Every structure is written in C-alpha cells, then in structure tokens.
mmCIF file of C-alpha atoms in Angstrom:
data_model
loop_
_atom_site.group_PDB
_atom_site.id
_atom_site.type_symbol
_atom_site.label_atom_id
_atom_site.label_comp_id
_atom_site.label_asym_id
_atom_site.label_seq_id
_atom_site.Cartn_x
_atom_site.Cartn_y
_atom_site.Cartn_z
ATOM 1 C CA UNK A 172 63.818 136.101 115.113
ATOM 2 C CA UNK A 173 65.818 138.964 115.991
ATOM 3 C CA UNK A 174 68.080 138.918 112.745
ATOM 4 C CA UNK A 175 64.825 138.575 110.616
ATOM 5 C CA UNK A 176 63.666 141.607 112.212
ATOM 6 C CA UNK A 177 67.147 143.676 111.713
ATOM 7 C CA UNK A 178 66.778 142.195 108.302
ATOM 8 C CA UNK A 179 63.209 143.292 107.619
ATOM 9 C CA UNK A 180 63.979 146.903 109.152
ATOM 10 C CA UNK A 181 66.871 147.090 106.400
ATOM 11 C CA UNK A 182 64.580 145.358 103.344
ATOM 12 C CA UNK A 183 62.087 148.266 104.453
ATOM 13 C CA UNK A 184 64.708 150.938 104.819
ATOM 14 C CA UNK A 185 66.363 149.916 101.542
ATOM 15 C CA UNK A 186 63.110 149.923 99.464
ATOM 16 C CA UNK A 187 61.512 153.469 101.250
ATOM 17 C CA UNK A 188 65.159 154.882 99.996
ATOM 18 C CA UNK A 189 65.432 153.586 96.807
ATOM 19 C CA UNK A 190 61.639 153.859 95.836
ATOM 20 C CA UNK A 191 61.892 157.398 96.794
ATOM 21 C CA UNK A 192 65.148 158.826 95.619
ATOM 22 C CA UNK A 193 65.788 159.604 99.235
ATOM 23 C CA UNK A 194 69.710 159.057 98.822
ATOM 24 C CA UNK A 195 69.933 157.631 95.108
ATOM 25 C CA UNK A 196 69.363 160.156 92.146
ATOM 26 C CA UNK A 197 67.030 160.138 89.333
ATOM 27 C CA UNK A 198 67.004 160.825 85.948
ATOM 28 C CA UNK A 199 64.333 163.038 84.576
ATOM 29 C CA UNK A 200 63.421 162.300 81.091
ATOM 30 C CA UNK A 201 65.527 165.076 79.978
ATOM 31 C CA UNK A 202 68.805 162.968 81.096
ATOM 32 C CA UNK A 203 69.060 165.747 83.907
ATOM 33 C CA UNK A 204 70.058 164.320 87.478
ATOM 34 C CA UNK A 205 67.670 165.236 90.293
ATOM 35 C CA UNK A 206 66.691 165.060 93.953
ATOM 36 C CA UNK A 207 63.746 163.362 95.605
ATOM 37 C CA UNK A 208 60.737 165.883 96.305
ATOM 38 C CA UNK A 209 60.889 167.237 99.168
ATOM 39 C CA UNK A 210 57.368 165.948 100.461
ATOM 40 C CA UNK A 211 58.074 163.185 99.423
ATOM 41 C CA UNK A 212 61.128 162.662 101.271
ATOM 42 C CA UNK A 213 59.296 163.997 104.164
ATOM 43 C CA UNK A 214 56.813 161.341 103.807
ATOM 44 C CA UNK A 215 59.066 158.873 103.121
ATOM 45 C CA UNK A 216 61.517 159.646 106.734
ATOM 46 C CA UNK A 217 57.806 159.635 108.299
ATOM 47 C CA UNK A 218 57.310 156.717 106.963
ATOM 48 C CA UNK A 219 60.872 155.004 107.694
ATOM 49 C CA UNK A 220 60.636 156.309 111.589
ATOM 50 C CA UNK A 221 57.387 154.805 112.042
ATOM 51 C CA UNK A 222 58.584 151.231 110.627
ATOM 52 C CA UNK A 223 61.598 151.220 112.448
ATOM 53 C CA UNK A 224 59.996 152.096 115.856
ATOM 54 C CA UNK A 225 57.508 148.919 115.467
ATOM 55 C CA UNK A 226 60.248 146.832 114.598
ATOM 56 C CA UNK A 227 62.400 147.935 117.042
ATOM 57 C CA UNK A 228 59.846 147.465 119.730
ATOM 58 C CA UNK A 229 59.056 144.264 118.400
ATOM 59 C CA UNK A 230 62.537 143.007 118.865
ATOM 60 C CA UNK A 231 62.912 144.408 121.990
ATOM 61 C CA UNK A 232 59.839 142.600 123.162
ATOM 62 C CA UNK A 233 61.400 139.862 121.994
ATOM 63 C CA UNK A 234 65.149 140.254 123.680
ATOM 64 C CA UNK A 235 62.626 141.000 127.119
ATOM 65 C CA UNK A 236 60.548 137.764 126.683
ATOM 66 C CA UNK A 237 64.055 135.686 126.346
ATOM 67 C CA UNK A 238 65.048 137.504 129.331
ATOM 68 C CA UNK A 239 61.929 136.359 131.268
ATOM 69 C CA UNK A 240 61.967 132.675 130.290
ATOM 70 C CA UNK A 241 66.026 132.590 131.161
ATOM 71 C CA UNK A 242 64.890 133.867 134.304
ATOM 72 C CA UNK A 243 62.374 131.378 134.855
ATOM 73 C CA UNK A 244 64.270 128.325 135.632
ATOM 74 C CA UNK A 245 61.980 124.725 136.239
ATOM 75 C CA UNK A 246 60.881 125.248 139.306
ATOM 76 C CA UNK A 247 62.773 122.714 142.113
ATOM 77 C CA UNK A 248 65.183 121.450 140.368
ATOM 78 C CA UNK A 249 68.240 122.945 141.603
ATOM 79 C CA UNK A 250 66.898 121.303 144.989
ATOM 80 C CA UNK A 251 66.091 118.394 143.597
ATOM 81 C CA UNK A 252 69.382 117.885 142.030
ATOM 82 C CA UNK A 253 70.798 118.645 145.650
ATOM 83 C CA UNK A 254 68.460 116.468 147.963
ATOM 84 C CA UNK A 255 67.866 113.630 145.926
ATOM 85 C CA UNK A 256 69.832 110.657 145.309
ATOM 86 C CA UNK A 257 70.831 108.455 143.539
ATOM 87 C CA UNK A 258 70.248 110.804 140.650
ATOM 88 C CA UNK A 259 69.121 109.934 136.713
ATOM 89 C CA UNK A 260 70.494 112.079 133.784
ATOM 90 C CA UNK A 261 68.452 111.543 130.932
ATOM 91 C CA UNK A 262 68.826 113.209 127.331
ATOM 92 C CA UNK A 263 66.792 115.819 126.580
ATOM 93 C CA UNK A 264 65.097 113.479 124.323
ATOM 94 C CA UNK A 265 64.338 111.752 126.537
ATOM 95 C CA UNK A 266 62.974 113.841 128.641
ATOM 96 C CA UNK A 267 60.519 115.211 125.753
ATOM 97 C CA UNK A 268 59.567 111.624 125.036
ATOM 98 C CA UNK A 269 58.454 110.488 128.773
ATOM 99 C CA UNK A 270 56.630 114.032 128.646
ATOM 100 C CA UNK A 271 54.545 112.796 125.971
ATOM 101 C CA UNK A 272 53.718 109.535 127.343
ATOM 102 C CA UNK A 273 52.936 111.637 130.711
ATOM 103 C CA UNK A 274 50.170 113.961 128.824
ATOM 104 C CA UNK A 275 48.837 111.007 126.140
ATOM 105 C CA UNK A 276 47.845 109.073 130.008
ATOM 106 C CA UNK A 277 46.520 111.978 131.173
ATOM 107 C CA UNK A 278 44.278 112.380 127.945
ATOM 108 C CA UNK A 279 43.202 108.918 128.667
ATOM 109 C CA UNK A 280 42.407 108.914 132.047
ATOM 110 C CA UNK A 281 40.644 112.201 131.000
ATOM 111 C CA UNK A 282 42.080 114.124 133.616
ATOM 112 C CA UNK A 283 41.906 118.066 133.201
ATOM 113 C CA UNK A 284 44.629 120.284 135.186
ATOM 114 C CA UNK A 285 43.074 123.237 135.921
ATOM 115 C CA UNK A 286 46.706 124.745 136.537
ATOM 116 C CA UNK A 287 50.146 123.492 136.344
ATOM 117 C CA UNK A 288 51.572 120.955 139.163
ATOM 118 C CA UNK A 289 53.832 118.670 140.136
ATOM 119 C CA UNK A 290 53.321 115.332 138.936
ATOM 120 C CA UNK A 291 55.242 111.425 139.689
ATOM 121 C CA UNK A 292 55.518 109.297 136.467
ATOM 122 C CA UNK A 293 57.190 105.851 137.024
ATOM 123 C CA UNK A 294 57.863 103.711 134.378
ATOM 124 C CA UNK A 295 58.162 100.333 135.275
ATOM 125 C CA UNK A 296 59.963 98.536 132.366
ATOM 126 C CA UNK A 297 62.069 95.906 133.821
ATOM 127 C CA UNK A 298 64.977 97.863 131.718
ATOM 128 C CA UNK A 299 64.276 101.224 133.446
ATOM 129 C CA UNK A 300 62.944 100.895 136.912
ATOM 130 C CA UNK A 301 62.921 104.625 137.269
ATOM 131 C CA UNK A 302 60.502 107.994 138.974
ATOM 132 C CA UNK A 303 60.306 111.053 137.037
ATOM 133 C CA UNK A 304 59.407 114.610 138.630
ATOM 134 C CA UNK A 305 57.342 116.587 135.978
ATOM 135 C CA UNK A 306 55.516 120.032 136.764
ATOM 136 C CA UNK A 307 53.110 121.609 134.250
ATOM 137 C CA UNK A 308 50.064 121.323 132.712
ATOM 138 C CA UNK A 309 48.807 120.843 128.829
ATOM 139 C CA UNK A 310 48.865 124.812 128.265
ATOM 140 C CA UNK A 311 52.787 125.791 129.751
ATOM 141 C CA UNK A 312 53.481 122.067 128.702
ATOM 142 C CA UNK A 313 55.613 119.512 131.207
ATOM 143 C CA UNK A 314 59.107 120.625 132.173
ATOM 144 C CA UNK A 315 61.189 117.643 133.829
ATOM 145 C CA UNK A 316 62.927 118.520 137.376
ATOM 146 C CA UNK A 317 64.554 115.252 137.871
ATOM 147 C CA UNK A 318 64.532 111.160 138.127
ATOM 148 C CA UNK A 319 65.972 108.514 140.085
ATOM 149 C CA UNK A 320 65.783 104.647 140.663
ATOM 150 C CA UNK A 321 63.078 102.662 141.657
ATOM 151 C CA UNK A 322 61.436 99.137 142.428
ATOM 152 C CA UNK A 323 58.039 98.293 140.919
ATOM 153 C CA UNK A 324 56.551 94.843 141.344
ATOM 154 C CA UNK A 325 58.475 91.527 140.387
ATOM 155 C CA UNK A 326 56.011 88.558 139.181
ATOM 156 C CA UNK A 327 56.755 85.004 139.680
ATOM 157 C CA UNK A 328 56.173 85.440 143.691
ATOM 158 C CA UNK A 329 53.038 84.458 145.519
ATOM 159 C CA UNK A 330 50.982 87.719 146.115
ATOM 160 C CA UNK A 331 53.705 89.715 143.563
ATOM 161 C CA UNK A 332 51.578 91.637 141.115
ATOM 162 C CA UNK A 333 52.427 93.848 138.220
ATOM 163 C CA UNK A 334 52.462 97.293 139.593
ATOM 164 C CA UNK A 335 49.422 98.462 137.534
ATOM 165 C CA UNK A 336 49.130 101.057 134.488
ATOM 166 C CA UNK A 337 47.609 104.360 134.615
ATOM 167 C CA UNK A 338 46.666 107.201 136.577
ATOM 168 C CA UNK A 339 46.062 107.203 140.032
ATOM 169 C CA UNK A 340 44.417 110.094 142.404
ATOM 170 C CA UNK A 341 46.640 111.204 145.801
ATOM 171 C CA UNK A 342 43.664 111.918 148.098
ATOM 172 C CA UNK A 343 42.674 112.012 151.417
ATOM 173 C CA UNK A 344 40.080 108.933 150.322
ATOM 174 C CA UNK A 345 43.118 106.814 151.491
ATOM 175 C CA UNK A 346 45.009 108.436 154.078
ATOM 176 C CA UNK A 347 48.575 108.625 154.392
ATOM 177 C CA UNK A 348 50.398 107.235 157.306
ATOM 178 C CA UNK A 349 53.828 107.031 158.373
ATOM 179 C CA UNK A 350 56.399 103.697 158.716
ATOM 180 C CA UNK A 351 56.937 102.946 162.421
ATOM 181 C CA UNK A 352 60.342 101.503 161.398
ATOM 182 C CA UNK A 353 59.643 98.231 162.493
ATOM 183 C CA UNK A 354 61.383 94.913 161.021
ATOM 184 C CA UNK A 355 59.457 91.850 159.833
ATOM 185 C CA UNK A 356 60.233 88.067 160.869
ATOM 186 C CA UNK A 357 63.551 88.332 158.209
ATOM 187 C CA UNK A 358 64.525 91.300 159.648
ATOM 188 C CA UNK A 359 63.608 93.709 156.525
ATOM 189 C CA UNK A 360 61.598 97.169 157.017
ATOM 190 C CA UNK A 361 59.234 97.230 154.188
ATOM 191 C CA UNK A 362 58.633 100.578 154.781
ATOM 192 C CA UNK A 363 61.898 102.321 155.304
ATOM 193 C CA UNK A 364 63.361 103.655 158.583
ATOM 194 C CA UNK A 365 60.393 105.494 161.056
ATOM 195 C CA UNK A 366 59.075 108.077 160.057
ATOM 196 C CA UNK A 367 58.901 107.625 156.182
ATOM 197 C CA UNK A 368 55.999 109.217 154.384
ATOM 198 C CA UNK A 369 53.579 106.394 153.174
ATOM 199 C CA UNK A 370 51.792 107.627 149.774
ATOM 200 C CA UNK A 371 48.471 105.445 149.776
ATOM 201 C CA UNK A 372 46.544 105.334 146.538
ATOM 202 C CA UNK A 373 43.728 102.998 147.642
ATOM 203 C CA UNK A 374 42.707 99.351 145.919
ATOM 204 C CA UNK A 375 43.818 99.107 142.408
ATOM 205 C CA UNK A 376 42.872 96.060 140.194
ATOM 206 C CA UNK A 377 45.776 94.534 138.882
ATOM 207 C CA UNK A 378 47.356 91.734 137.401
ATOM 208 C CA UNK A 379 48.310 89.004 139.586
ATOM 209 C CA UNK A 380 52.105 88.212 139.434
ATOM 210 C CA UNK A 381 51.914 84.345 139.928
ATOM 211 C CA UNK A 382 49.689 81.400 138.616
ATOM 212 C CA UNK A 383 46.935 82.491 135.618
ATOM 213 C CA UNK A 384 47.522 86.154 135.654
ATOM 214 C CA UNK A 385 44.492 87.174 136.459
ATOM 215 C CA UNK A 386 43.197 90.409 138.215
ATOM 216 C CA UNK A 387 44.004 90.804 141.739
ATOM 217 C CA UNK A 388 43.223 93.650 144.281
ATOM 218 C CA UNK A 389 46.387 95.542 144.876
ATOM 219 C CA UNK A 390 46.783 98.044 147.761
ATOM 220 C CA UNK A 391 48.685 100.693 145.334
ATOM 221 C CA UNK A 392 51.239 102.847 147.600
ATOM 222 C CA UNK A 393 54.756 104.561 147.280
ATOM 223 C CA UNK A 394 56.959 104.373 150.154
ATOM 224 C CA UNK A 395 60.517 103.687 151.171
ATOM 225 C CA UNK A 396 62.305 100.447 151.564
ATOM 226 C CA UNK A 397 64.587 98.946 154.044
ATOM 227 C CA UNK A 398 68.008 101.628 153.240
ATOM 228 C CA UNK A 399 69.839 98.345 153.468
ATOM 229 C CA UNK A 400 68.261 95.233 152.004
ATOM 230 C CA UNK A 401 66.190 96.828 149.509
ATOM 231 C CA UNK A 402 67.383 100.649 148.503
ATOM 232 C CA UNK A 403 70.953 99.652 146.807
ATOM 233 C CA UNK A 404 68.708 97.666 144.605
ATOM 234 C CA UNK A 405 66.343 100.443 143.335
ATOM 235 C CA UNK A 406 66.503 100.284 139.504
ATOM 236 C CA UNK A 407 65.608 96.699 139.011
ATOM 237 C CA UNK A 408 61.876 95.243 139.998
ATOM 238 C CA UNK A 409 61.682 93.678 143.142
ATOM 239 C CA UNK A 410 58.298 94.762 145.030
ATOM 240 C CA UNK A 411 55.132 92.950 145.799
ATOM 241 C CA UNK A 412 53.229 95.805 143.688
ATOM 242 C CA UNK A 413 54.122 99.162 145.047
ATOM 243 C CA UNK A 414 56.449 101.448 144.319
ATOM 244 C CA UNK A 415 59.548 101.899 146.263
ATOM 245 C CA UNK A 416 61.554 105.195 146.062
ATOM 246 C CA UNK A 417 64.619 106.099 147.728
ATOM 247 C CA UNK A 418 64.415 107.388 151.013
ATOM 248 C CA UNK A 419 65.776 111.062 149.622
ATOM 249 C CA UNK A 420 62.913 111.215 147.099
ATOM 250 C CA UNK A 421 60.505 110.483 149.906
ATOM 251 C CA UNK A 422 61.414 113.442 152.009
ATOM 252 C CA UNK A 423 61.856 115.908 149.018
ATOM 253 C CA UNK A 424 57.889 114.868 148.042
ATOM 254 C CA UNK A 425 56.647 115.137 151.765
ATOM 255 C CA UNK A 426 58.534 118.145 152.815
ATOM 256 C CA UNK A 427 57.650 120.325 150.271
ATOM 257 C CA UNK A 428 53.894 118.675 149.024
ATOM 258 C CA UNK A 429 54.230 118.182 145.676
ATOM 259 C CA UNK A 430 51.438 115.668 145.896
ATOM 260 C CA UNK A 431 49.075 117.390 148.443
ATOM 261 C CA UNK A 432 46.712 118.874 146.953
ATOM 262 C CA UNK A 433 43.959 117.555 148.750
ATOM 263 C CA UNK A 434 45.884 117.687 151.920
ATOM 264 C CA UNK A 435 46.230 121.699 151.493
ATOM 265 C CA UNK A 436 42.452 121.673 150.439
ATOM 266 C CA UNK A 437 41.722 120.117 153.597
ATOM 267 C CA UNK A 438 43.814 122.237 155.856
ATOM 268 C CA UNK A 439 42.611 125.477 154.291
ATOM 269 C CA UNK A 440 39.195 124.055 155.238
ATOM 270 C CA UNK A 441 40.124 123.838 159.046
ATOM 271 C CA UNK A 442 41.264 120.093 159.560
ATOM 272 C CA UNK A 443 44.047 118.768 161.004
ATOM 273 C CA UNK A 444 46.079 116.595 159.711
ATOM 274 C CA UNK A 445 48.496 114.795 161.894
ATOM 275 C CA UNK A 446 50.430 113.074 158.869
ATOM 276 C CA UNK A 447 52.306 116.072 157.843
ATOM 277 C CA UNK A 448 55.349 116.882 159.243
ATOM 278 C CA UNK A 449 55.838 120.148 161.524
ATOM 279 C CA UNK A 450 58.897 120.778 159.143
ATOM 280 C CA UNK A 451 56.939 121.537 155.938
ATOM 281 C CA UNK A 452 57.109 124.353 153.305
ATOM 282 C CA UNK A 453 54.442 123.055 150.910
ATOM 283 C CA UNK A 454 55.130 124.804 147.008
ATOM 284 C CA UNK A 455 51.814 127.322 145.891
ATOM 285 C CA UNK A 456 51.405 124.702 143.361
ATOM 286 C CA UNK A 457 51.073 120.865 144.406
ATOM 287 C CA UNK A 458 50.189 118.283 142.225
ATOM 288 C CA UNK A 459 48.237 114.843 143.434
ATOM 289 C CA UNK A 460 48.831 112.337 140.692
ATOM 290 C CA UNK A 461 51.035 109.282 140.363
ATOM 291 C CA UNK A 462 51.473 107.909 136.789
ATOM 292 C CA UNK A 463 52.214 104.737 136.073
ATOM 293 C CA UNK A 464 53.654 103.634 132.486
ATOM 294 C CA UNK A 465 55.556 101.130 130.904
ATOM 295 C CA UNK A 466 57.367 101.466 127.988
ATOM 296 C CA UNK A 467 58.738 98.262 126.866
ATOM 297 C CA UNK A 468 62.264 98.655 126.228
ATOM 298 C CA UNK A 469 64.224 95.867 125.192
ATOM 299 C CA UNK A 470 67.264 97.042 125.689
ATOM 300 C CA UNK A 471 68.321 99.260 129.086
ATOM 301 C CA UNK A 472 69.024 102.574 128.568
ATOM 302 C CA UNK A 473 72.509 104.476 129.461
ATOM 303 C CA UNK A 474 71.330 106.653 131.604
ATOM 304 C CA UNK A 475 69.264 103.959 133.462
ATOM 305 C CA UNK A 476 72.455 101.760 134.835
ATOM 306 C CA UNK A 477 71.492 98.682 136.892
ATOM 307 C CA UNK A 478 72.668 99.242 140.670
ATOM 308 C CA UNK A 479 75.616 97.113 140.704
ATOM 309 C CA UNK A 480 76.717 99.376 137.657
ATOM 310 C CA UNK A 481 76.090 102.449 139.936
ATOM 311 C CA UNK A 482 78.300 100.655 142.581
ATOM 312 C CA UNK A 483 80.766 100.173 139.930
ATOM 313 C CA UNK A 484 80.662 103.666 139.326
ATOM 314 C CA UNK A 485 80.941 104.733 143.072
ATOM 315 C CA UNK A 486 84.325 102.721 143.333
ATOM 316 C CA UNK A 487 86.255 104.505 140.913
ATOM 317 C CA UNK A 488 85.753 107.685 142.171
ATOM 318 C CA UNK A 489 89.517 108.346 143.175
ATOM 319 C CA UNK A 490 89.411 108.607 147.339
ATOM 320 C CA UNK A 491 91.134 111.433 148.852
ATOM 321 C CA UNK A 492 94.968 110.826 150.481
ATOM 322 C CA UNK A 493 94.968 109.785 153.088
ATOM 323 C CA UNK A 494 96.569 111.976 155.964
ATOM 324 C CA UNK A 495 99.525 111.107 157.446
ATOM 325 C CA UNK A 496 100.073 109.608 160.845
ATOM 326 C CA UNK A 497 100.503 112.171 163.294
ATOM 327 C CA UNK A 498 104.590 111.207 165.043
#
C-alpha cells in the first residue's frame, strides 16, 4: 500500500504539473512559448501541498499501524513455546485451517464471545492426536499460540468411548479438583503425579466405544496421565474418553487461567476457591471452552509424528563429549 500511495502522490503531482504548465511550456496559438499564469500556478502548488499532505499522512498512518501490529506479538506464545512440551510445529496453513474449523463449531454451538480469549481445540483423528491453544474472537479473528500431543479415547475396550464432538463449557457447574497421585491396582496414575489440575466438563453423551455403538454417558475431563505409562504415548488414542495432555500443558493452563473464566467471575464475587493454586497469575483475558473436532485424515500429518517417531528424533540429537576422567 505504501508504493501505491508514493505512486498516486506522483500520478497527482505529474498531472497538477503538466495540466497546468507549472514546469512544462505552452504554446500560445501564435507559436509563442509561454509560462503558466501565475494564479494558476498558485492554485495549482495549493493544490499539490494539500494532496501530498493527505497522502503523506495516509502512509504514515499506515507505516504506524504496521508498527503497532509488529509490536503486538500473539499473546503467550513465547511462554508457551518455553513451558510446554513436547511441542507441535504446524504450517501456517495449517494453522489457518484448524482456525476455521475452531470458529465454524463455535457458529454451531451458537456460542457468542463477547471478547477475545483463550480457547483448547483438540482434534481427535486417530492420525493427529493433538491440543491446539487459540486466543481470539470472530472480530480480531483466532491467532494460534501453540500445540502439542495428546490421547483421546480408543474404542474396542469395555467402557472406552469416542471422546465426543463439539463444544463444551469450563464452569464451576462441575468443579475442578486436583489428582492425589495415587496408583490403581496395575500400578498406573490415571491422573498424573499429585497435584495435577483436573479440567471437569460434566456428563457428555457419547458414543460408546465397544458392542452396538450406542450413546453412553461420558464424564468429559482433561487431565494428565501417568508421566510414565501413558505420557510418552500422547499422540496416538489411548483413553477411556477424556482427554489427556502432557503434564507441561496442564500447568501452563492452570497457572495462568486460560480457561477460568468462571473461576475469576466467582472470585471477583467473594468466593473461595480452594482449587487454584497459590502460585497463579491468571491473563486479563481467560477463555472457558474446550473444542472438540475431528477431522478425518487418512493419512498422518508431518508435523503430527507418532511418539516412537519423536523418540526417534530425541536419539539423534548428537550428546555432548563426554568429560574426561579426572587422573
């Protein structure tokens, strides 16, 4: 836009000049060469200033509104790109795509953001497995912060469902509560190591995962897994319905409250809350929605590796020399 304005200041400047006679000569009908008029020429510089001024202020509207949005980065994801792990890096196509599918389920559910906030989108395609951190709203539009691994629910299992499709409310309707860190009879801590945020959406109709398919009740949460039986496997399906995130994700969410919106609500009232942790520095603009879609894919994407890939990828990171032995 800039260049169209330099080159509309110099279309203008060239026809004031030439329609003028500011700096070209004219021929009178006698054949004799003349000057413009002075009054007109006065007019005409008038004239010139005045257009050159608006366009000039125009541009440098312009350069200052490219200087604000360069200056604007998304918000968190610097952090999130330092506190959260494993990490997804997907194309900026990608990216535009899955913010798409985030607003079209939105529209559906007819939810209406009255601001911009953070938002959770999983999409549980076998061939994906993955979270995605949006924040925005349908006027500033979604701008993508950062993804990583997860589980969703496996079928074929007794009491396995599908995890279920939608858009589902983060409220205080179903408490939170946090994992105690306990093991089960095979020795696995469904909910991660104690202390682990448990997101609790409430009981969500979906499909069961063994015998006719039909619909179940599902107690819909998001939580951490055991960090050694379950987490290296985030990125393929493997839950009884939730959704399991990686224990980094879980802290980044809870410490900051990008889904506490009612929670905030509900403190600014008075209450107190004993779920959220004395460490917090809740963001001025928290979200409270997890979306849940499923796109499908038949073929797994690059930037979604399965974990033994990642693993792969670990190993042949070259490992600093060793030292030698002290004599």
């Amino acid at each position: 836009m800039k260049t169209g304005l330099l080159g509309t200041l110099w279309l203008e400047n060239r026809y004031i000049r030439s329609a003028i006679d500011l700096d070209f000569p004219s021929r009178t009908p006698a054949g004799l060469v003349t000057c413009g008029d002075p009054s007109r020429r006065s007019a005409a510089l008038a004239l010139g200033a005045f257009l050159a001024c608006s366009l000039s202020a125009a541009a440098s509207a312009e350069t200052l509104m490219d200087g604000v949005a360069a200056a604007s980065p998304v918000p968190l994801a610097a952090e999130f790109a330092q506190q959260v792990a494993p990490r997804l890096l997907l194309p900026d196509d990608e990216r535009e795509a899955y913010a798409k599918r985030l607003q079209n389920a939105l529209t559906t559910a007819q939810v209406t953001l009255a601001a911009p906030q953070f938002i959770v989108m999983v999409d549980r395609s076998p061939n994906v497995q993955a979270a995605l951190l949006y924040w925005g709203s349908v006027e500033s539009g979604w701008r993508f912060i950062g993804a990583t691994p997860v589980s969703t629910g496996l079928p074929g299992r007794y009491e396995h469902f599908l995890t279920p499709l939608g858009v589902f409310d983060h409220s205080l309707v179903n408490p939170d509560f946090r994992a105690e860190g306990t093991k089960n009879r095979l020795g696995f801590r469904g909910y991660g190591v104690k202390g682990m945020r448990i997101y609790d959406f409430g009981w969500i109709d979906s499909p069961r995962g063994w015998a006719d398919g039909t619909m179940g009740k599902l107690r819909l949460q998001m939580h951490s897994t055991d960090p050694v039986l379950a987490e290296p496997r985030l990125g393929t399906a493997q839950s009884e319905g939730c959704v399991r995130i990686p224990a980094t994700l879980n802290e980044f969410i809870d410490r900051q409250g990008l889904l506490d919106e009612d929670y905030d609500r509900a403190l600014a009232n008075g209450d107190k809350l004993w779920v959220l942790r004395k460490d917090r520095t809740p963001v001025s603009s928290p979200g409270r929605y997890l979306v849940v879609v499923d796109t499908e894919r038949q073929v797994r994407p690059d930037w979604a590796p399965l974990p033994a890939t990642r693993k792969a990828a670990l190993k042949s990171i070259p490992k600093p020399a060793a030292k030698p032995a002290t004599p």
